[in-house]
PDB file of C-alpha atoms in Angstrom:
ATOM      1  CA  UNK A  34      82.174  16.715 199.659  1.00 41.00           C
ATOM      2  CA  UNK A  35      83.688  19.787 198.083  1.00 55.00           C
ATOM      3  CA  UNK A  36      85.261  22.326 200.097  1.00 61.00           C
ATOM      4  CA  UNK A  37      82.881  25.534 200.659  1.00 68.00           C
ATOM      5  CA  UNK A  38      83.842  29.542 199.652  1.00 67.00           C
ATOM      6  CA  UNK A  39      85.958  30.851 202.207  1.00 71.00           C
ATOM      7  CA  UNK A  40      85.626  34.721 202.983  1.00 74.00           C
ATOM      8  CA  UNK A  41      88.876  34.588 204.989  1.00 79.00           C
ATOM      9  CA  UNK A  42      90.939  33.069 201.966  1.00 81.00           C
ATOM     10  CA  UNK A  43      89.498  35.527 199.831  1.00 82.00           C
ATOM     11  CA  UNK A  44      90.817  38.124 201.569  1.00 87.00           C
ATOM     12  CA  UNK A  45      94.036  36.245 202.141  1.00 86.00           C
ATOM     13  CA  UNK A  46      94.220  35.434 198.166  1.00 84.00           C
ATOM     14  CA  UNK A  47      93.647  39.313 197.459  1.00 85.00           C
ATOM     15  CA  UNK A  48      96.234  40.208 199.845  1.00 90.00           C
ATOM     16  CA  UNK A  49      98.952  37.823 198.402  1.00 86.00           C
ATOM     17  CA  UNK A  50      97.883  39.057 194.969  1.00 83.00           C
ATOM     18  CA  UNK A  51      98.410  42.655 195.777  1.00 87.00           C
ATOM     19  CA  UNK A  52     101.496  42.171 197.467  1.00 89.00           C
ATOM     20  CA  UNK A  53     103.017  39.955 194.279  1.00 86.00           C
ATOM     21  CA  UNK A  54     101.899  43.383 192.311  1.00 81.00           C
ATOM     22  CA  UNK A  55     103.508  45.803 194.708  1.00 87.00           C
ATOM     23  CA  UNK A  56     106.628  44.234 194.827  1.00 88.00           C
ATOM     24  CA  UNK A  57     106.818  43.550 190.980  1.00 82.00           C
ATOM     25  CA  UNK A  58     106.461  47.032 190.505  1.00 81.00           C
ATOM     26  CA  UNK A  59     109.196  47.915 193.208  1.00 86.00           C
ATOM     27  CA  UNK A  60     111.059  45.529 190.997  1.00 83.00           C
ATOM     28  CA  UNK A  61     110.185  47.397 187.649  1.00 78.00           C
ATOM     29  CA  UNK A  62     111.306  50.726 188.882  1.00 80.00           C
ATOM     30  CA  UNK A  63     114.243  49.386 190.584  1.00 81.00           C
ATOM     31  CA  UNK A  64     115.423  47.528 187.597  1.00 78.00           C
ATOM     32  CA  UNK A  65     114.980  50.731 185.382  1.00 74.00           C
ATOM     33  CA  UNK A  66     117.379  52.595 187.587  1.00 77.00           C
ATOM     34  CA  UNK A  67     119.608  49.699 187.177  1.00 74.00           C
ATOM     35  CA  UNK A  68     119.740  49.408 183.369  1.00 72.00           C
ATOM     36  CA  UNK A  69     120.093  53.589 183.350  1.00 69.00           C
ATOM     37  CA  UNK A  70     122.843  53.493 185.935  1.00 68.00           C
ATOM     38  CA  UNK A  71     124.770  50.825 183.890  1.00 67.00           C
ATOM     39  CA  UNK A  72     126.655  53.685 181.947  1.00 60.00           C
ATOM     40  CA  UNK A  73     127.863  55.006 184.942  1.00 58.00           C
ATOM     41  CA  UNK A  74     129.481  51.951 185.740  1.00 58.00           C
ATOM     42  CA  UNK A  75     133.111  50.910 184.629  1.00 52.00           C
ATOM     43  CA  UNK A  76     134.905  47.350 183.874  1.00 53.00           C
ATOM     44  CA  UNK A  77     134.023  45.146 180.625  1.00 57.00           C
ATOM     45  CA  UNK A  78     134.013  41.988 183.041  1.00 59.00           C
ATOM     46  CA  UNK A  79     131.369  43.979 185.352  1.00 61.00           C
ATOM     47  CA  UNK A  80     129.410  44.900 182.692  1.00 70.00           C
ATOM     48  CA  UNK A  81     128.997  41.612 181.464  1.00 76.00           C
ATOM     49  CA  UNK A  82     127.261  40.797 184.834  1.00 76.00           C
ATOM     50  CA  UNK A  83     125.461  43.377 185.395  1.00 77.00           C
ATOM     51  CA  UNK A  84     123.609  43.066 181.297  1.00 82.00           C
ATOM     52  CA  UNK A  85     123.254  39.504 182.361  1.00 84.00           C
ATOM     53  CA  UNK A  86     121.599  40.817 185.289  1.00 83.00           C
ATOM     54  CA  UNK A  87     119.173  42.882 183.811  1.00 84.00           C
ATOM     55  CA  UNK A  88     118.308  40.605 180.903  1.00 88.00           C
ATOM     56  CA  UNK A  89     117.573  37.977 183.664  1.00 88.00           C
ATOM     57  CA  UNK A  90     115.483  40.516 185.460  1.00 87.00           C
ATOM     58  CA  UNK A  91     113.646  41.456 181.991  1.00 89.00           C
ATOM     59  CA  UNK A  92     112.596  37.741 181.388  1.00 91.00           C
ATOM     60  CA  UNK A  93     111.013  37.529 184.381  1.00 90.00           C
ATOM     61  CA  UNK A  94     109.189  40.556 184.521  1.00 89.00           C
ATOM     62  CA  UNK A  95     108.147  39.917 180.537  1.00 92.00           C
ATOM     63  CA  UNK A  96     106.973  36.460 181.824  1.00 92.00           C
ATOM     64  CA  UNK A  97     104.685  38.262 184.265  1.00 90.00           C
ATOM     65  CA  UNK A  98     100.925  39.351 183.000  1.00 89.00           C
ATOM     66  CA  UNK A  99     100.163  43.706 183.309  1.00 84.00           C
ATOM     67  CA  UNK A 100     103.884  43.860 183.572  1.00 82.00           C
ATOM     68  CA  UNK A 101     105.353  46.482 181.116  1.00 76.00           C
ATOM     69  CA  UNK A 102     108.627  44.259 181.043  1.00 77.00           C
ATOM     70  CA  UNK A 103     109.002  45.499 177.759  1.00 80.00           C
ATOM     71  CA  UNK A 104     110.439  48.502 179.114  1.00 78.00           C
ATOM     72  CA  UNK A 105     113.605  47.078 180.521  1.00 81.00           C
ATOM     73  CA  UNK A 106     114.361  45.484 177.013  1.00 82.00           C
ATOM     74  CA  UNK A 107     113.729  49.194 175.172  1.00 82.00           C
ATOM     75  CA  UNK A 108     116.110  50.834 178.107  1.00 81.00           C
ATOM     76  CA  UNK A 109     118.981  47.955 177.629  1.00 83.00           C
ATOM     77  CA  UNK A 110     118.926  48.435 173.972  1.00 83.00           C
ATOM     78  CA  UNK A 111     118.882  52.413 173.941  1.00 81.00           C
ATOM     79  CA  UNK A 112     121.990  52.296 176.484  1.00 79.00           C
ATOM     80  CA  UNK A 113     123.964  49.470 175.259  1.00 77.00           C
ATOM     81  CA  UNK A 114     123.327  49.396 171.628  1.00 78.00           C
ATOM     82  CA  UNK A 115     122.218  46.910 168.691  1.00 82.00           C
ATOM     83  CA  UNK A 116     124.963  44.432 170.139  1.00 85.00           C
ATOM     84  CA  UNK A 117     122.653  43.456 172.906  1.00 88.00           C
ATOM     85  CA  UNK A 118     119.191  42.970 170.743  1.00 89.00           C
ATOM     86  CA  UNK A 119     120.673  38.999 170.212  1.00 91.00           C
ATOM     87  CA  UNK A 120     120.586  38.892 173.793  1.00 92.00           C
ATOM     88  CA  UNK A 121     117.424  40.919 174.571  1.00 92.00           C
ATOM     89  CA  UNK A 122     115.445  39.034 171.857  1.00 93.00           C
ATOM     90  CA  UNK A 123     116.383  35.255 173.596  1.00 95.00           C
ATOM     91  CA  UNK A 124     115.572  36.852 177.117  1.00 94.00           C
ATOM     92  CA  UNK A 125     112.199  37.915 175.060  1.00 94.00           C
ATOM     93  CA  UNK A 126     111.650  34.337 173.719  1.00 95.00           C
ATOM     94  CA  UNK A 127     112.703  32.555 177.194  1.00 95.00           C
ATOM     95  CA  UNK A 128     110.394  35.018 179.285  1.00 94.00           C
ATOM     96  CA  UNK A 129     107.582  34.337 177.397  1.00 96.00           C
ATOM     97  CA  UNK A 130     108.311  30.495 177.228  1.00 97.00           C
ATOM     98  CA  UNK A 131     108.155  30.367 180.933  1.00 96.00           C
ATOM     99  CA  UNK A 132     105.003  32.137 180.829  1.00 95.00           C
ATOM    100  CA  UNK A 133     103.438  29.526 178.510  1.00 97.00           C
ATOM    101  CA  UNK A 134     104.958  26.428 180.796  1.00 96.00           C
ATOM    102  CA  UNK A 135     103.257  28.357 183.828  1.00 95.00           C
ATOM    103  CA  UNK A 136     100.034  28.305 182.682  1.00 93.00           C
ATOM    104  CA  UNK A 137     100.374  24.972 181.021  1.00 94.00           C
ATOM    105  CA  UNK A 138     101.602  23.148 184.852  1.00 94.00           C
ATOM    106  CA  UNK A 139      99.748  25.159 187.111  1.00 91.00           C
ATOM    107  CA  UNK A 140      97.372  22.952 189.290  1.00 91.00           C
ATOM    108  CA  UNK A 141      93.827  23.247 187.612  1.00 90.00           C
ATOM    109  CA  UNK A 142      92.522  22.244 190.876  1.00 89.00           C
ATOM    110  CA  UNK A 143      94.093  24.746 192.962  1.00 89.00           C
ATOM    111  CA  UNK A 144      93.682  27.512 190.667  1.00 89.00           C
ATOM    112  CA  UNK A 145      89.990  26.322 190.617  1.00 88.00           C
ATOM    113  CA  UNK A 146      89.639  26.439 194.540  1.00 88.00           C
ATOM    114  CA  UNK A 147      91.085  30.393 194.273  1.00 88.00           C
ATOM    115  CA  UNK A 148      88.357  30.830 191.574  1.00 88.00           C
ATOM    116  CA  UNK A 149      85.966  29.833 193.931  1.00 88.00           C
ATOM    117  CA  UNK A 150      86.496  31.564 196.974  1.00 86.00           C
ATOM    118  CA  UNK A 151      87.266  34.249 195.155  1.00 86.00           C
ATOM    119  CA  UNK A 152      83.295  33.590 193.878  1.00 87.00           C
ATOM    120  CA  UNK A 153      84.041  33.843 189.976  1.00 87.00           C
ATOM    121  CA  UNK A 154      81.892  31.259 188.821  1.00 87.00           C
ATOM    122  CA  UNK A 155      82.468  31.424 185.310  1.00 89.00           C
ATOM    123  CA  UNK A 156      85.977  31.077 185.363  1.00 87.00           C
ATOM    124  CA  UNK A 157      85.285  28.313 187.794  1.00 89.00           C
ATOM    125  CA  UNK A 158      83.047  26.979 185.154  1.00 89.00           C
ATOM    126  CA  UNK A 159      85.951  27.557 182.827  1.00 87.00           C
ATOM    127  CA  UNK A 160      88.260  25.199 184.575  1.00 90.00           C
ATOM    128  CA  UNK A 161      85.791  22.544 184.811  1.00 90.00           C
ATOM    129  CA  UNK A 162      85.380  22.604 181.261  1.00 89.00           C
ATOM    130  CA  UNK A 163      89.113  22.365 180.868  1.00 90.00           C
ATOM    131  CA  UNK A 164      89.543  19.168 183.272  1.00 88.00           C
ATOM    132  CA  UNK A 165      86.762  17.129 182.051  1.00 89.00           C
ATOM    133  CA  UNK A 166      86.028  18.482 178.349  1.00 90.00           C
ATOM    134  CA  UNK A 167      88.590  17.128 175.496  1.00 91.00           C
ATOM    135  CA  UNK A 168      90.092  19.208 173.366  1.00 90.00           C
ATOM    136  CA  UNK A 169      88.799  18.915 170.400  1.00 90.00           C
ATOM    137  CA  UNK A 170      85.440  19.257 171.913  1.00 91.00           C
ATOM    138  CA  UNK A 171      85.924  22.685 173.502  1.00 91.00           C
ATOM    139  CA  UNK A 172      87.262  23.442 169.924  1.00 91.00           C
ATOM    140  CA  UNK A 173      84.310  22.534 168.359  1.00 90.00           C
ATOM    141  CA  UNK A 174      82.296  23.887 171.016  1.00 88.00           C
ATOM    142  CA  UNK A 175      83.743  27.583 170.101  1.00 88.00           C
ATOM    143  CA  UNK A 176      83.801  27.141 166.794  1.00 88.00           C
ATOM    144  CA  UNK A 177      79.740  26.581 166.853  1.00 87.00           C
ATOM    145  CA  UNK A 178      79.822  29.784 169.318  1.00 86.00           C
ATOM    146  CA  UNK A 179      81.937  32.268 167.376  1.00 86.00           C
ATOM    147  CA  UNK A 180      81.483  33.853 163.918  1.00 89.00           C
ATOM    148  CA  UNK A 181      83.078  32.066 161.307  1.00 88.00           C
ATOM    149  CA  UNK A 182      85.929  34.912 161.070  1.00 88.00           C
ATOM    150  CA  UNK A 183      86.723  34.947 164.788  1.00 90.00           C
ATOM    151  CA  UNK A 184      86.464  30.941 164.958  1.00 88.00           C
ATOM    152  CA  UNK A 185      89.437  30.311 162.074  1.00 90.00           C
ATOM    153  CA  UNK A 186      91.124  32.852 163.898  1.00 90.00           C
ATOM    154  CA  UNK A 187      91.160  31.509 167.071  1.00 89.00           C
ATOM    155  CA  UNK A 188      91.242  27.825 166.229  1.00 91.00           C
ATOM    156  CA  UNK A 189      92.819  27.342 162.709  1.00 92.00           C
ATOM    157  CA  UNK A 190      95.093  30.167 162.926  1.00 94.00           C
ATOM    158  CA  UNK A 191      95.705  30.377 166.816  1.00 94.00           C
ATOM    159  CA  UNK A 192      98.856  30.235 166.528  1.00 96.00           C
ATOM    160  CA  UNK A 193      99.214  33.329 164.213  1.00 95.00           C
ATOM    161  CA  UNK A 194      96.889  35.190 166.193  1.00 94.00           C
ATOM    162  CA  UNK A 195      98.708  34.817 169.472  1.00 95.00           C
ATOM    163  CA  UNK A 196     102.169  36.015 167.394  1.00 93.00           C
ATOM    164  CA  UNK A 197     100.124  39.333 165.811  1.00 93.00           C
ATOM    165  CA  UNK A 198      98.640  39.784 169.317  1.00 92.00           C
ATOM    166  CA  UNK A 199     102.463  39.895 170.806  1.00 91.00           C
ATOM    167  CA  UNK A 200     103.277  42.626 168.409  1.00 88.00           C
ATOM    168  CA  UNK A 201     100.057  44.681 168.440  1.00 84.00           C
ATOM    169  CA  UNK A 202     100.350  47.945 170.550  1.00 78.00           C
ATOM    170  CA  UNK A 203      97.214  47.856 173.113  1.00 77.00           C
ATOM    171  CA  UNK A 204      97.774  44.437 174.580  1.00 82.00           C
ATOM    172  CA  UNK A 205      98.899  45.315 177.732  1.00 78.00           C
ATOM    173  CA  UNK A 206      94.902  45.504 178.618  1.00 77.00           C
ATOM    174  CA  UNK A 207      94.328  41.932 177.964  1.00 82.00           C
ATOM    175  CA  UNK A 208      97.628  41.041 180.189  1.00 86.00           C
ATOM    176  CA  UNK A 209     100.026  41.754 177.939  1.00 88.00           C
ATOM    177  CA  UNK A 210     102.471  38.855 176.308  1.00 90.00           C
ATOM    178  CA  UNK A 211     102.719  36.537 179.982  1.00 92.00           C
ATOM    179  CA  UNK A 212      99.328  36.629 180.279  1.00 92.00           C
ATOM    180  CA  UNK A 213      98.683  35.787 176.440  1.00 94.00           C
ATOM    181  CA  UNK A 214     101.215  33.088 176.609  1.00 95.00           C
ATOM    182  CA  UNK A 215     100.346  32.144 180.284  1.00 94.00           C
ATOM    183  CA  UNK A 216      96.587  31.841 179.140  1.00 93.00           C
ATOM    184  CA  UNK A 217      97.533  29.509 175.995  1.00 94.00           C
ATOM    185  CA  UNK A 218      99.367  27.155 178.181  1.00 94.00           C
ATOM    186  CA  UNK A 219      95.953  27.110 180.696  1.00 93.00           C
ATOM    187  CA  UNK A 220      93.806  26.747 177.820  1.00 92.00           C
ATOM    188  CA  UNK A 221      95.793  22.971 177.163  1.00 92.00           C
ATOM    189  CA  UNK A 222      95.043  23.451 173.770  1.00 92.00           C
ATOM    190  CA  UNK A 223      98.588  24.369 172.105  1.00 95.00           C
ATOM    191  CA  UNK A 224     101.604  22.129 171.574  1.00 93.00           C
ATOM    192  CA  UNK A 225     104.531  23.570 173.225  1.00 93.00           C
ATOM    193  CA  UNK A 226     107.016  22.762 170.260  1.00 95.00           C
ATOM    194  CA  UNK A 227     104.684  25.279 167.928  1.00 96.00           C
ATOM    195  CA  UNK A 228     104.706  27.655 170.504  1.00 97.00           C
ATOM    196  CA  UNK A 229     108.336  27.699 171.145  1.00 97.00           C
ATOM    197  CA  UNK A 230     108.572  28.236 167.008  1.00 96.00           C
ATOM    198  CA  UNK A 231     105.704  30.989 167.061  1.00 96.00           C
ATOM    199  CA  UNK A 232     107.316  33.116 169.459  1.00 96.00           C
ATOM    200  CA  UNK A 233     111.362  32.773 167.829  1.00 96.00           C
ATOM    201  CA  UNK A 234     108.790  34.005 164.776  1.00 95.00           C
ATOM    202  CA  UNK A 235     106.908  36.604 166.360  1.00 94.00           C
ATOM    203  CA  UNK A 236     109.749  38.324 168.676  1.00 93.00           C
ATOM    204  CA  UNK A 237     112.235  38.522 166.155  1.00 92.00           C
ATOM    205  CA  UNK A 238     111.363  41.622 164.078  1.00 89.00           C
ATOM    206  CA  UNK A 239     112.439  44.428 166.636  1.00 86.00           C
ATOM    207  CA  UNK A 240     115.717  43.247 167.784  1.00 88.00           C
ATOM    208  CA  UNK A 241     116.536  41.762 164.208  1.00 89.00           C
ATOM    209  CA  UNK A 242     116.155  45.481 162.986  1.00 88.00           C
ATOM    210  CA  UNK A 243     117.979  47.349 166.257  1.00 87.00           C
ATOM    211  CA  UNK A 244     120.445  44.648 165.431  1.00 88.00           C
ATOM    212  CA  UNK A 245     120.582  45.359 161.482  1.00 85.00           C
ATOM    213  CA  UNK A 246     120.274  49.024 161.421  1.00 84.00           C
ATOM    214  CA  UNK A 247     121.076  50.417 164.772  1.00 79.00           C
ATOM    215  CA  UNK A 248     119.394  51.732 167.933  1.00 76.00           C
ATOM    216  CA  UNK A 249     118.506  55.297 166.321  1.00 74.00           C
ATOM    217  CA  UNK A 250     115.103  52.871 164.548  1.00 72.00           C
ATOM    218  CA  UNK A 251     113.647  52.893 167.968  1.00 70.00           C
ATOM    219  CA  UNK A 252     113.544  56.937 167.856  1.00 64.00           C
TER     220      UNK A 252
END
């Protein structure tokens, strides 16, 4: 017999939810004042640790959907120079990797039984479709739904999509790169290999020119 909406762990899921988002952003603001106080701070050894710090810190937030983690990245390379952008662009790739492996190993069922008493049915429905549909089916499925432009771009060319999407200004809206990435790895229909090689692709271009020309490109 399935389990029944629960009012109470609605409000309990909201709660969590909004605390995860308040302290995230205490997080964000705190780790800004970090990477701008690094100047002030003396000691090649210490500063070692502390950009280690703050890349780690960057990953994680960049991993996180409606997170502006890209911030942290733009202040680390306006204080410290183009020889961080190496650095900033693997903390880029490995934030966004993680984000992809979330959403790939998350519990459908769990996630399904916050859908619920959260009373979205249609991303309920969603999940469903996910657990019992193959995917080729689903692909075919949305191919026959979609115009013919939108399907190739979404199916045949996902891959290229999601690496335009993760340098198109705007996409914070939509969850921003962890929640494109953590959405593709739900979705069970990319291979993790091509996603790895889409996003050393697609997150190269900034730091490769920081890196190449200097930090003055960013303005």
């Amino acid at each position: 017999m399935k389990q029944r909406p629960s009012w109470r762990r609605a409000l309990c899921w909201v709660a969590g939810f909004g605390l995860c988002v308040f302290v995230l952003h205490l997080i964000l603001n705190w780790s800004m004042d970090f990477v701008s106080g690094m100047n002030a701070m003396s000691g090649s050894g210490a500063m070692i640790g502390l950009i280690a710090v703050s890349l780690v810190i960057y990953a994680l937030l960049i991993a996180t959907p409606f997170m502006p983690g890209i911030e942290v990245g733009i202040a680390l390379l306006m204080l410290k120079g183009a020889s961080v952008a190496p650095f900033v662009y693997l903390a880029t790739v490995v934030g966004l990797m993680v984000a992809y492996v979330i959403g790939q190993t998350i519990p459908l069922a769990w996630l399904h039984k916050v859908f619920r008493d959260l009373r979205l049915k249609k991303a309920c429905a969603f999940i469903d479709r996910i657990e019992t549909t193959p995917p080729a089916e689903r692909q075919a499925a949305q191919r026959a739904l979609l115009p013919a432009w939108l399907a190739k771009l979404t199916i045949d060319y996902r891959y290229a999509t999601i690496g335009l999407l993760l340098n198109v200004p705007g996409t914070f809206a939509i969850g921003g790169g962890g929640g494109i990435l953590m959405a593709a790895g739900l979705s069970r229909l990319f291979s993790g290999w091509a996603i790895f090689v889409t996003l050393l692709v697609a997150t190269l271009p900034v730091p490769l020119v920081v890196w190449v020309m200097g930090v003055s490109v960013l303005g």
